[in-house]
Tab-separated table of C-alpha atoms in Angstrom:
chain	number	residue	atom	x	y	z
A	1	UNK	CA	-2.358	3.518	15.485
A	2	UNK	CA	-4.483	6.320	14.276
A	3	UNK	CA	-6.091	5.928	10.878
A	4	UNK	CA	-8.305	8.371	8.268
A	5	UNK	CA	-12.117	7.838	9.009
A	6	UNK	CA	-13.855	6.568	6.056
A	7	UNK	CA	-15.008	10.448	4.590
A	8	UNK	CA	-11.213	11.001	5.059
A	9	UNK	CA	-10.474	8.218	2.961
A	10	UNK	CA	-12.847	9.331	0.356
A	11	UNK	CA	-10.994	12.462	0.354
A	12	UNK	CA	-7.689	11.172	-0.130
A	13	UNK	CA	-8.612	9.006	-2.827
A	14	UNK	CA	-10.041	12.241	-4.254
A	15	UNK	CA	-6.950	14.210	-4.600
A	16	UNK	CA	-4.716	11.058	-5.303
A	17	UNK	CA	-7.234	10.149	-8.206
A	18	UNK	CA	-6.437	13.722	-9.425
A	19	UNK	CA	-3.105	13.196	-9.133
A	20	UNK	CA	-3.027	10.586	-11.325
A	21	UNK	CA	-5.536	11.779	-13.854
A	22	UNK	CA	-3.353	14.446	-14.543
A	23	UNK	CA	0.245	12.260	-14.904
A	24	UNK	CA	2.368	13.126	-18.006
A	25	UNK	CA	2.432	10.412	-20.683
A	26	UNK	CA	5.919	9.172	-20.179
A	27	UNK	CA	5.274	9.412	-16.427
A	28	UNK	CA	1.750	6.809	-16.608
A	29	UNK	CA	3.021	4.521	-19.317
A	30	UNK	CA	6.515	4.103	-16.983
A	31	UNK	CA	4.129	3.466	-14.212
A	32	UNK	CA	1.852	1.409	-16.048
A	33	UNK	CA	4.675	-1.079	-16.391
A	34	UNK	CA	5.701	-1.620	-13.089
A	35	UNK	CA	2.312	-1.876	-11.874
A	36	UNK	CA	2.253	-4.919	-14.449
A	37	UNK	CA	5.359	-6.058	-13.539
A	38	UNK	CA	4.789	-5.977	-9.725
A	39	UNK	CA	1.501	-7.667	-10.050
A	40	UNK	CA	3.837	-10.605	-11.681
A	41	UNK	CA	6.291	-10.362	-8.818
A	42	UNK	CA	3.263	-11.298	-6.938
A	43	UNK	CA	2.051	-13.975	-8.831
A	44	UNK	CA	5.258	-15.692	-9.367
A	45	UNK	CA	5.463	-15.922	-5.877
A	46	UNK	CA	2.309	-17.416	-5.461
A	47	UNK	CA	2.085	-20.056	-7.785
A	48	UNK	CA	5.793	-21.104	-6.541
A	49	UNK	CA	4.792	-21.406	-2.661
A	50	UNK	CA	1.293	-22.643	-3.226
A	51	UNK	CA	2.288	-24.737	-6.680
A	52	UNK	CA	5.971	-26.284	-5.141
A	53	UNK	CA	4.170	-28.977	-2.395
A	54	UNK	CA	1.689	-30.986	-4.577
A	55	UNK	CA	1.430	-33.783	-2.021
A	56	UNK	CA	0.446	-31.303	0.905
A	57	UNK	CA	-2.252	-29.806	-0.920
A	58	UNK	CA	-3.566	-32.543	-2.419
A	59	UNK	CA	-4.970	-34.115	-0.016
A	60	UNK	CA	-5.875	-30.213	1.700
A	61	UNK	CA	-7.319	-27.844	-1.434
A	62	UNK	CA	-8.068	-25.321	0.994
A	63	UNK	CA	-4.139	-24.520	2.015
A	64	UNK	CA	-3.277	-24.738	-1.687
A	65	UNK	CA	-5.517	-21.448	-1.973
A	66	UNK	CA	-4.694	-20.240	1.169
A	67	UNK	CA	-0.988	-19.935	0.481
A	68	UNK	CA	-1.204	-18.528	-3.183
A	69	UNK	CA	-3.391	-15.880	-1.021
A	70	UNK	CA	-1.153	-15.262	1.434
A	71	UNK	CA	1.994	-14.608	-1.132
A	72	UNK	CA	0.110	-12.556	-3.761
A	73	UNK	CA	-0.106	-9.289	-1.781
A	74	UNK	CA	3.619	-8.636	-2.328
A	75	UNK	CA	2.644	-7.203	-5.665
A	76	UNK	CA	-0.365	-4.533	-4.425
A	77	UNK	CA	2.155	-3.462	-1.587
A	78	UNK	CA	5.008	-2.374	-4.399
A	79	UNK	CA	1.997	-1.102	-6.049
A	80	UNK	CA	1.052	1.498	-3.538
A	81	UNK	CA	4.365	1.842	-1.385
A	82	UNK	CA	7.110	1.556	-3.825
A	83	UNK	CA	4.570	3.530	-6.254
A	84	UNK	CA	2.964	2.150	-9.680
A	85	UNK	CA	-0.165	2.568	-12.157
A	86	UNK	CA	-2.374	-0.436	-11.481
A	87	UNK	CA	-5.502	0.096	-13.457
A	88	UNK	CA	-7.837	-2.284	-11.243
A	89	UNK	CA	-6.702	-0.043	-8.264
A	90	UNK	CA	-7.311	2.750	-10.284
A	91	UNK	CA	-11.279	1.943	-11.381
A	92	UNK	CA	-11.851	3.005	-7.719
A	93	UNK	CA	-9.730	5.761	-6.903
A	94	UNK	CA	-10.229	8.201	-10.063
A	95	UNK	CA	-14.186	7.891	-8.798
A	96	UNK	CA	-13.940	10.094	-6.203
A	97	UNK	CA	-12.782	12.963	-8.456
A	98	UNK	CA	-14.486	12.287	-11.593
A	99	UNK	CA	-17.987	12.251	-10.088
A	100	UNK	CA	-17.282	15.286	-8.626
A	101	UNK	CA	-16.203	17.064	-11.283
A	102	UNK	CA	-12.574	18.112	-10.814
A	103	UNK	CA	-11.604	16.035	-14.433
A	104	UNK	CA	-14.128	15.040	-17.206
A	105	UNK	CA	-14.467	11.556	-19.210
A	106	UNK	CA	-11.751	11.846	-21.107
A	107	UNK	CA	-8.783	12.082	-18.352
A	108	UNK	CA	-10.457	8.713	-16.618
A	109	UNK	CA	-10.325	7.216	-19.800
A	110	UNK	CA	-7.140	8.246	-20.848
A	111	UNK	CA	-5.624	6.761	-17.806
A	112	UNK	CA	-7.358	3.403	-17.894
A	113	UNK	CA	-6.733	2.707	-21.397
A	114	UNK	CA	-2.770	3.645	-21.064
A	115	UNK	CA	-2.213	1.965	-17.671
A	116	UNK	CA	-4.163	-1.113	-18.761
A	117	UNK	CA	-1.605	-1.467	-21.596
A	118	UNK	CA	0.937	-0.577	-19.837
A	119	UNK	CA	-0.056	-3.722	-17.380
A	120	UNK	CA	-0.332	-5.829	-19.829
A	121	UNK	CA	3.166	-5.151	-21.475
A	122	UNK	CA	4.700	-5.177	-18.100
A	123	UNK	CA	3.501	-8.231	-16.778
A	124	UNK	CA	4.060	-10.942	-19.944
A	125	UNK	CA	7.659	-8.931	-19.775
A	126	UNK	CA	8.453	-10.001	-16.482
A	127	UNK	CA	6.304	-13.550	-17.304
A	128	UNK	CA	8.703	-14.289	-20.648
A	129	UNK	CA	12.261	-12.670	-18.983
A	130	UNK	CA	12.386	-13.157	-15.382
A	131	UNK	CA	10.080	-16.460	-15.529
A	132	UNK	CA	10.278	-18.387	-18.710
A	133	UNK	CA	13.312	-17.617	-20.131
A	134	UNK	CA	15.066	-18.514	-16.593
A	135	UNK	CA	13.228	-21.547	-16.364
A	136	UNK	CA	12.043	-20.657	-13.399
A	137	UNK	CA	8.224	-23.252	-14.041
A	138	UNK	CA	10.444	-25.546	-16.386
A	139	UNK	CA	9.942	-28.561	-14.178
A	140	UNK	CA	6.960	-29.840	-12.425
A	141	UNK	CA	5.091	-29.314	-10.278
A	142	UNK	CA	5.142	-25.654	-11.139
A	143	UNK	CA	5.154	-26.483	-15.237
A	144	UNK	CA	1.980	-28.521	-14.602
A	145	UNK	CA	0.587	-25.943	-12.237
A	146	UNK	CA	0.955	-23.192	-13.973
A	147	UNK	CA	-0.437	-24.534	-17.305
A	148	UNK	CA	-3.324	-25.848	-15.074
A	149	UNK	CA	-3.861	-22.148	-14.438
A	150	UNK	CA	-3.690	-20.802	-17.940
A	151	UNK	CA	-6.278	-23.774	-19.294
A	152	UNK	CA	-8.774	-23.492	-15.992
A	153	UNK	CA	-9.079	-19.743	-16.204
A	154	UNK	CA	-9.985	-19.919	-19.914
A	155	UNK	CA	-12.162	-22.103	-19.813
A	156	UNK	CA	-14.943	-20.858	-17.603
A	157	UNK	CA	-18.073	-18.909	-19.196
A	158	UNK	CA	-17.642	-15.183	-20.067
A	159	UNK	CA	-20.688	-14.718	-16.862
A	160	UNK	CA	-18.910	-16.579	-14.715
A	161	UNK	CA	-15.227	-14.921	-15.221
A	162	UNK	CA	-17.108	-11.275	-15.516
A	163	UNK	CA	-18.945	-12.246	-11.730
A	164	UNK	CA	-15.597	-13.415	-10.070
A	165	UNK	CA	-14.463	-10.406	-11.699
A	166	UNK	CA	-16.399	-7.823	-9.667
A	167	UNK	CA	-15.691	-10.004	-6.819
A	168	UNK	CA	-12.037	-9.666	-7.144
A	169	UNK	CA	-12.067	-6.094	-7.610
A	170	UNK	CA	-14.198	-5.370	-5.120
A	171	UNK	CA	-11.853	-6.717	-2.421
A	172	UNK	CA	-8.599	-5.206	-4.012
A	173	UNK	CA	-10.352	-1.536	-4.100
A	174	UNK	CA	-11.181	-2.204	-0.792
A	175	UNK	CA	-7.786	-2.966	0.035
A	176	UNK	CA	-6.560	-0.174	-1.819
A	177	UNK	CA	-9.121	2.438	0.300
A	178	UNK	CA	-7.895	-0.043	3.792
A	179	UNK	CA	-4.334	1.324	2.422
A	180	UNK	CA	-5.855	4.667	2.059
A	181	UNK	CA	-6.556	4.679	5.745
A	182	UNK	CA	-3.572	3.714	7.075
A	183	UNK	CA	-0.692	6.140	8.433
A	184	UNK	CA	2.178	4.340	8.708
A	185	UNK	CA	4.124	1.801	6.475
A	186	UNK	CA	3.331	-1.174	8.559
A	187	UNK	CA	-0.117	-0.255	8.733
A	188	UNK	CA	-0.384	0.176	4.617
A	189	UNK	CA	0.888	-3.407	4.306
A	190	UNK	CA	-1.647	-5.036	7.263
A	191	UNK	CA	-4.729	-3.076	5.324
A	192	UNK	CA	-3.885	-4.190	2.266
A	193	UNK	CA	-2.507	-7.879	2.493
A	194	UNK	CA	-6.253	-9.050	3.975
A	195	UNK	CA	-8.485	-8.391	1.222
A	196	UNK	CA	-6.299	-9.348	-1.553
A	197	UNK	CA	-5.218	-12.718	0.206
A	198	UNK	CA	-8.550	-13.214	0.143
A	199	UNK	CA	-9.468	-12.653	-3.074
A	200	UNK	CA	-7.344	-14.863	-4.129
A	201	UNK	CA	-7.645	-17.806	-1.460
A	202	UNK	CA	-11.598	-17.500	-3.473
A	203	UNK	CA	-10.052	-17.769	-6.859
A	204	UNK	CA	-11.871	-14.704	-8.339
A	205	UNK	CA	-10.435	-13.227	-11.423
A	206	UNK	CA	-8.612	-10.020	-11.248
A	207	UNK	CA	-7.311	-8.872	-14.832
A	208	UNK	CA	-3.492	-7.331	-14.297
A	209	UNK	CA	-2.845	-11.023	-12.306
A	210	UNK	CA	-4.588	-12.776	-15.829
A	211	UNK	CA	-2.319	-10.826	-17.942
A	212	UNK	CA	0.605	-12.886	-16.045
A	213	UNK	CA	-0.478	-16.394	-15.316
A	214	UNK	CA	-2.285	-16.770	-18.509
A	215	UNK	CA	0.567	-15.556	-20.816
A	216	UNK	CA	2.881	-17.654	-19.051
A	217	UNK	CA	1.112	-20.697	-19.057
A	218	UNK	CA	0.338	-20.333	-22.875
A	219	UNK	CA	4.595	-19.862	-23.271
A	220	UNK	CA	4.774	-22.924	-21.441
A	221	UNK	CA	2.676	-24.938	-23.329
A	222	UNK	CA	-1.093	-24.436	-22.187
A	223	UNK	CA	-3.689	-25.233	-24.656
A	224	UNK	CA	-5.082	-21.951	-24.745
A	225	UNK	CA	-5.143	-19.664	-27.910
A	226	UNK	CA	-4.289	-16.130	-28.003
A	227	UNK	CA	-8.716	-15.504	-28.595
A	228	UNK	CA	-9.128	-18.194	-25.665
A	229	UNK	CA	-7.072	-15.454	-23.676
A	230	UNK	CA	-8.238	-12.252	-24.934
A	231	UNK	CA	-12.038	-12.805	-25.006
A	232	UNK	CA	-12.696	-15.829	-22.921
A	233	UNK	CA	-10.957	-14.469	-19.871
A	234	UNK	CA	-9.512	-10.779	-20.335
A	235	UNK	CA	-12.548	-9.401	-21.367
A	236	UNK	CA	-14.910	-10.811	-18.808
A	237	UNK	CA	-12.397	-10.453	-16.124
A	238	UNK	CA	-11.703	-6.402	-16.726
A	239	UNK	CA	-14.939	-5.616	-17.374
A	240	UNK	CA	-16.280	-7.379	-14.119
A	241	UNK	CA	-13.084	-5.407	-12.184
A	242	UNK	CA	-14.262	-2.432	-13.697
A	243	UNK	CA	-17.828	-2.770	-12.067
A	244	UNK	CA	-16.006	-4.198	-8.825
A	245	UNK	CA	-13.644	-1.359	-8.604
A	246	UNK	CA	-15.322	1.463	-10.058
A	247	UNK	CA	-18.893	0.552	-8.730
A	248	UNK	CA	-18.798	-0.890	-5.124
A	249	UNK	CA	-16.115	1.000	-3.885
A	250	UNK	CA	-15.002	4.132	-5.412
A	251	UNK	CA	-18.694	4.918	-7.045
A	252	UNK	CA	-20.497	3.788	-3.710
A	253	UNK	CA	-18.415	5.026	-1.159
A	254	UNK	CA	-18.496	8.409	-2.865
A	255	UNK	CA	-22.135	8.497	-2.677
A	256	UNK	CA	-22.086	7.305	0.746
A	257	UNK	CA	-19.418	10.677	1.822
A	258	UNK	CA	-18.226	13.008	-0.656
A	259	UNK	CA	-22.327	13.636	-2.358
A	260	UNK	CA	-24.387	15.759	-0.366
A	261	UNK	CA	-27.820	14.900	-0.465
């Protein structure tokens, strides 16, 4: 299977980055919710598979992690095949074409800031209709699991959510640039199931997934407050995908091809 060399991939992120700098309103806030709601697709998923054999995992912690890894991707691959505004996906890939110069400050912010609200109102949509209203966690083990979720995620220190943070974004830009690479369908989903299966097998903290589980587990009953939510976890956990994203891949690896020195 033939696939872009990494300059090439730099490239296309380039001109896909100015593509989406350059979206209508109407055309990034639709986007911006399905990239939400996707991410939720994933996540419900995830917690149903990994959360639905209690025993199993138990008494093996490791599978438990490895199976909410291996069901996550779903949402990334509507993301990028089906087509959606994901704004950890999109830290990295408006780099390319801010740094050099083909849109200024304002466009990159303009498209964070709209698809990251656009996320968040997509994925507690899906979390309160197609999840809680259905009943879908009503019973255990997913009711306890997913307000397990909601309480352990808030109550880590803003460091340590803001370190997982890069490390979560990290991997999911790089799965976004193995995507990048990749020339066929087939090929998109095998480059960009690995690294997001394994961010989340490591339980790092990746914002658009937060703005589902944590929602939802606060509608089923978490003990988490809406501040708990917003500053203990959000916060942290978007500004350490932000460094993760926009930093170590689509900062670096512009450096590394697109810069001449």
């Amino acid at each position: 299977m033939n696939i872009l060399s990494p300059d090439a991939i730099v490239m296309a992120a380039k001109d896909l980055g100015i593509s989406k700098a350059n979206y209508s309103l109407i055309k990034t806030l639709l986007l911006g919710f399905l990239g939400g709601a996707f991410i939720a697709m994933g996540g419900t998923l995830s917690v149903l598979v990994s959360g639905g054999m209690p025993a199993l995992t138990a008494e093996n912690p490791g599978l438990r992690m490895l199976l909410s890894g291996m069901t996550f991707p779903v949402g990334i691959i509507l993301v990028v095949i089906a087509g959606a505004e994901l704004f950890t996906s999109n830290n990295a890939v408006l780099m390319p074409g801010f740094w050099n110069k083909d849109f200024g400050l304002k466009k990159l912010l303009r498209n964070w800031t709209l698809v990251f609200i656009m996320n968040l109102v997509g994925a507690v949509c899906f979390a309160y209709l197609l999840v809680y209203l259905v009943g879908l966690f009503a019973q255990d083990p997913w009711h306890s699991t997913i307000i397990g979720i909601a309480e352990y995620k808030t109550s880590a220190p803003f460091w340590k959510v803001f370190v997982k943070g890069i490390g979560a974004n990290w991997l999911v830009c790089l799965a976004i640039w193995m995507g990048l690479s990749a020339t066929t369908t087939i090929g998109k989903i095998w480059g960009l199931w690995w690294p997001v299966m394994t961010f989340v097998a490591l339980g790092y903290e990746h914002c658009v997934a937060n703005m589902f589980y944590i929602p939802l587990g606060m509608m089923e009953g978490a003990d988490v407050s809406l501040s708990d939510f917003l500053w203990g976890n959000l916060l942290p956990a978007t500004l350490g995908n932000i460094v993760g994203g926009g930093l170590m891949v689509g900062t670096w690896y512009t450096s590394s091809f697109l810069k001449k020195y």
